[in-house]
Amino acid sequence: MSAPDLTDRAGEPEDGAANRPRLPPSRVLGHEVLLVLGLSLAASAAYALVSLLSAPVKGVVAPLFSQASLPYQLLDVATSLVPVALVAHFLARSGEPLASIGLDVRHPGADAAWGVALAAGVGAVGLVVYATAVELGVNRTVVPVPPTGHWWTVPVLLLAALRSGLLEEVVVCGYLLRRLDQLGWSPPRALAASALLRGAYHLYQGLGGFVGNLALGLLFGGIYQRRGRTTPLVVAHFLVDATAGLGYLALRGKVSWLPG
């Protein structure tokens, strides 16, 4: 009886065969990426583009939440996390744990420190970019909170911030950049694609939202390519969104660029 063939896709000897990714052919892997993006952020980008082209920008409000009741808010959060589960499924099918994209709790202290530092820097710069863009009339006024006046306003806000951190950083950073690398894309080309996608699905906000998130995509994507960690990006994204929402609740009607 012949020995099993312990070689990887490229035909090289595989010393740790059980720990190597069992990747499908490149064509199938490419279709997998298109499927994940088509069910998540690429679809959001298409809707965002239509929104930008179908209505004015200056003086227009862009709510991030519907005015629905609590059950619908929770359903929206839960169903929008399905692409994250799909990513986990595809990775597991290829023998890649979530740790392969740096989504784990092995380094809680370092991840938290990186997340807080990134959130502080991104939040400060993002606020200036947003306020300037609104003042110049090239960005819509974003309302980053659920319906107010309910006991669940803040809890849903925090859940949605966590949802956005997981969805965006897992899909557009960890998963997409890993898969593009496995498909043979150069790091600069993959980074540009990831950042452009991030900017595109924020087009509903206007030019400021696109440019600001394009820059954010270059920053977060570059950090991921160097460090291979998604968890601190999720932490940072959660903190930025949560702070934006809580700050809106505290300052609405008190500054010119936030509606009352």
Coordinates of C-alpha atoms in Angstrom, one line a residue:
M1 CA 0.0 0.0 0.0
S2 CA 1.5 3.3 -1.1
A3 CA 2.1 6.2 1.4
P4 CA -0.3 9.1 1.3
D5 CA 0.7 12.1 -0.7
L6 CA 1.5 14.8 1.8
T7 CA 2.0 17.7 -0.6
D8 CA 0.3 21.1 -0.7
R9 CA -1.3 22.7 -3.7
A10 CA 2.0 23.9 -5.1
G11 CA 3.4 20.3 -4.9
E12 CA 5.9 21.1 -2.2
P13 CA 6.6 18.6 0.6
E14 CA 4.3 19.3 3.5
D15 CA 5.9 18.6 6.8
G16 CA 3.0 19.9 8.8
A17 CA 0.3 18.7 6.5
A18 CA -2.5 18.8 9.1
N19 CA -1.7 22.5 9.8
R20 CA -1.5 23.7 6.2
P21 CA -4.6 25.3 4.6
R22 CA -6.5 23.0 2.3
L23 CA -7.3 25.6 -0.3
P24 CA -9.5 24.9 -3.3
P25 CA -8.4 25.8 -6.8
S26 CA -7.9 29.5 -7.4
R27 CA -11.0 29.8 -9.5
V28 CA -13.1 28.4 -6.7
L29 CA -11.4 30.6 -4.1
G30 CA -12.1 33.6 -6.3
H31 CA -15.7 32.7 -6.5
E32 CA -15.8 32.3 -2.8
V33 CA -14.5 35.8 -2.3
L34 CA -17.1 37.2 -4.7
L35 CA -19.9 35.3 -2.9
V36 CA -18.9 36.7 0.5
L37 CA -18.5 40.2 -0.8
G38 CA -21.7 40.0 -2.8
L39 CA -23.7 39.0 0.2
S40 CA -22.1 41.8 2.4
L41 CA -20.1 44.8 1.8
A42 CA -19.9 44.9 -2.0
A43 CA -23.7 44.9 -2.0
S44 CA -23.6 47.7 0.5
A45 CA -21.3 49.6 -1.8
A46 CA -23.7 49.3 -4.7
Y47 CA -26.6 50.6 -2.5
A48 CA -24.4 53.4 -1.3
L49 CA -23.5 54.5 -4.8
V50 CA -27.2 54.5 -5.8
S51 CA -28.0 56.5 -2.7
L52 CA -25.3 59.1 -3.5
L53 CA -26.5 59.5 -7.1
S54 CA -30.2 59.6 -6.4
A55 CA -30.4 62.3 -3.8
P56 CA -28.6 65.6 -2.9
V57 CA -25.8 65.6 -0.4
K58 CA -25.8 69.1 1.1
G59 CA -28.3 69.5 3.9
V60 CA -29.4 65.9 3.8
V61 CA -29.6 63.6 6.8
A62 CA -28.2 60.0 6.5
P63 CA -29.6 57.9 9.4
L64 CA -27.6 54.7 10.1
F65 CA -30.6 53.0 11.8
S66 CA -34.2 52.6 10.8
Q67 CA -37.0 53.9 13.0
A68 CA -38.2 50.3 13.7
S69 CA -39.0 48.8 17.0
L70 CA -36.6 46.8 19.2
P71 CA -37.3 43.3 17.6
Y72 CA -36.5 44.6 14.2
Q73 CA -33.3 46.4 15.4
L74 CA -32.1 43.1 16.9
L75 CA -32.9 41.2 13.8
D76 CA -31.0 43.6 11.7
V77 CA -27.9 43.3 13.9
A78 CA -28.2 39.5 13.9
T79 CA -28.8 38.9 10.2
S80 CA -26.0 41.4 9.2
L81 CA -23.5 39.1 11.0
V82 CA -24.3 36.2 8.8
P83 CA -21.4 37.1 6.4
V84 CA -19.0 36.8 9.4
A85 CA -20.3 33.3 10.0
L86 CA -19.9 32.6 6.3
V87 CA -16.3 33.7 6.5
A88 CA -15.7 31.5 9.5
H89 CA -17.3 28.6 7.6
F90 CA -15.1 29.0 4.5
L91 CA -12.0 29.4 6.6
A92 CA -12.8 26.3 8.6
R93 CA -13.5 24.3 5.4
S94 CA -10.0 25.2 4.3
G95 CA -8.5 24.1 7.6
E96 CA -8.0 27.7 8.7
P97 CA -9.2 28.8 12.2
L98 CA -10.3 32.3 12.9
A99 CA -6.8 32.8 14.5
S100 CA -5.4 32.5 11.0
I101 CA -6.8 36.1 10.4
G102 CA -5.8 37.2 13.9
L103 CA -9.4 37.0 15.3
D104 CA -8.8 35.5 18.7
V105 CA -8.1 36.5 22.3
R106 CA -4.6 35.2 22.6
H107 CA -3.2 38.8 23.2
P108 CA -5.9 40.7 25.1
G109 CA -3.6 43.3 26.6
A110 CA -1.8 44.2 23.3
D111 CA -5.0 44.0 21.3
A112 CA -6.8 46.3 23.7
A113 CA -3.9 48.8 23.8
W114 CA -3.7 48.9 20.0
G115 CA -7.5 49.2 19.7
V116 CA -7.7 52.1 22.2
A117 CA -4.7 53.9 20.5
L118 CA -6.2 53.5 17.0
A119 CA -9.6 54.6 18.1
A120 CA -8.3 57.7 19.7
G121 CA -6.3 58.7 16.6
V122 CA -8.9 57.7 14.1
G123 CA -11.7 59.3 16.1
A124 CA -10.0 62.6 16.4
V125 CA -9.0 62.9 12.7
G126 CA -12.3 61.4 11.6
L127 CA -14.3 64.0 13.5
V128 CA -12.3 66.9 11.9
V129 CA -12.8 65.4 8.4
Y130 CA -16.5 64.8 9.0
A131 CA -17.3 68.3 10.4
T132 CA -15.3 69.9 7.6
A133 CA -17.0 67.9 4.9
V134 CA -20.5 68.7 6.3
E135 CA -19.6 72.4 6.5
L136 CA -18.4 72.4 2.9
G137 CA -21.6 70.7 1.8
V138 CA -19.9 67.5 0.4
N139 CA -21.1 65.2 3.1
R140 CA -24.5 64.3 4.5
T141 CA -25.3 64.7 8.2
V142 CA -25.0 61.2 9.7
V143 CA -27.3 60.2 12.5
P144 CA -25.4 57.3 14.2
V145 CA -28.0 56.3 16.8
P146 CA -31.1 54.2 16.9
P147 CA -34.5 55.8 17.7
T148 CA -34.1 57.9 20.8
G149 CA -36.3 58.0 23.9
H150 CA -36.2 54.2 24.6
W151 CA -34.5 52.2 27.3
W152 CA -32.9 50.2 24.6
T153 CA -31.4 53.1 22.6
V154 CA -27.9 52.8 24.1
P155 CA -27.8 48.9 24.3
V156 CA -28.8 48.7 20.6
L157 CA -26.2 51.4 19.7
L158 CA -23.4 49.3 21.4
L159 CA -24.6 46.1 19.8
A160 CA -24.6 47.7 16.4
A161 CA -21.1 49.1 17.0
L162 CA -19.8 45.6 17.8
R163 CA -21.6 44.3 14.7
S164 CA -20.0 46.9 12.5
G165 CA -16.6 46.2 13.9
L166 CA -16.9 42.5 13.4
L167 CA -18.5 42.7 9.9
E168 CA -16.2 45.3 8.4
E169 CA -12.9 44.3 9.9
V170 CA -13.4 40.5 9.5
V171 CA -14.6 40.8 5.9
V172 CA -12.7 43.7 4.4
C173 CA -9.5 43.3 6.4
G174 CA -8.8 39.9 7.8
Y175 CA -10.6 37.7 5.3
L176 CA -10.3 39.7 2.1
L177 CA -6.6 40.5 2.5
R178 CA -5.8 36.9 3.4
R179 CA -7.7 35.5 0.4
L180 CA -6.2 38.1 -2.0
D181 CA -2.7 37.1 -0.8
Q182 CA -3.6 33.4 -1.3
L183 CA -4.8 34.3 -4.8
G184 CA -1.4 35.9 -5.6
W185 CA -2.3 39.5 -5.4
S186 CA 0.6 41.8 -4.4
P187 CA 0.2 43.5 -1.0
P188 CA -0.2 47.0 -2.4
R189 CA -2.8 45.9 -4.9
A190 CA -4.7 44.0 -2.2
L191 CA -4.5 46.9 0.2
A192 CA -5.8 49.3 -2.5
A193 CA -8.8 47.0 -3.3
S194 CA -9.7 46.6 0.4
A195 CA -9.5 50.4 1.0
L196 CA -11.5 51.2 -2.1
L197 CA -14.2 48.8 -1.0
R198 CA -14.3 50.4 2.5
G199 CA -14.6 53.8 1.0
A200 CA -17.3 52.7 -1.5
Y201 CA -19.8 51.3 1.0
H202 CA -19.6 54.7 2.8
L203 CA -20.5 56.7 -0.4
Y204 CA -24.0 57.2 1.0
Q205 CA -22.5 59.7 3.3
G206 CA -20.9 61.8 0.5
L207 CA -17.4 62.6 -0.5
G208 CA -16.2 63.1 3.1
G209 CA -17.4 59.6 4.0
F210 CA -15.6 58.1 1.0
V211 CA -12.3 59.9 1.4
G212 CA -12.2 59.4 5.2
N213 CA -12.9 55.7 5.0
L214 CA -10.6 55.2 2.1
A215 CA -7.8 56.6 4.3
L216 CA -9.0 54.4 7.2
G217 CA -8.9 51.4 5.0
L218 CA -5.3 52.1 4.0
L219 CA -4.4 52.5 7.7
F220 CA -6.2 49.5 9.0
G221 CA -5.3 47.3 6.1
G222 CA -1.7 48.2 6.3
I223 CA -1.6 47.4 10.0
Y224 CA -3.3 44.0 9.3
Q225 CA -0.7 43.2 6.6
R226 CA 2.1 44.0 9.0
R227 CA 0.7 42.5 12.2
G228 CA -1.8 39.8 11.0
R229 CA -4.2 40.8 13.8
T230 CA -7.9 41.5 13.2
T231 CA -9.0 41.7 16.9
P232 CA -7.4 45.1 17.6
L233 CA -9.1 46.5 14.5
V234 CA -12.5 45.2 15.8
V235 CA -11.8 46.8 19.2
A236 CA -10.9 50.2 17.5
H237 CA -13.9 50.1 15.2
F238 CA -16.3 49.3 18.1
L239 CA -14.8 52.2 20.2
V240 CA -15.1 54.7 17.3
D241 CA -18.7 53.8 16.5
A242 CA -19.8 53.6 20.1
T243 CA -18.1 57.0 21.0
A244 CA -19.7 58.6 17.9
G245 CA -23.1 57.4 18.9
L246 CA -22.8 58.4 22.6
G247 CA -21.2 61.7 21.6
Y248 CA -24.1 62.4 19.2
L249 CA -26.6 61.7 22.0
A250 CA -24.8 64.1 24.3
L251 CA -24.1 66.9 21.8
R252 CA -27.1 66.9 19.4
G253 CA -28.6 70.3 19.0
K254 CA -25.6 71.9 20.7
V255 CA -23.2 72.1 17.8
S256 CA -24.0 73.3 14.3
W257 CA -23.0 70.1 12.4
L258 CA -25.3 67.9 14.5
P259 CA -29.1 68.1 14.1
G260 CA -31.2 68.4 17.2

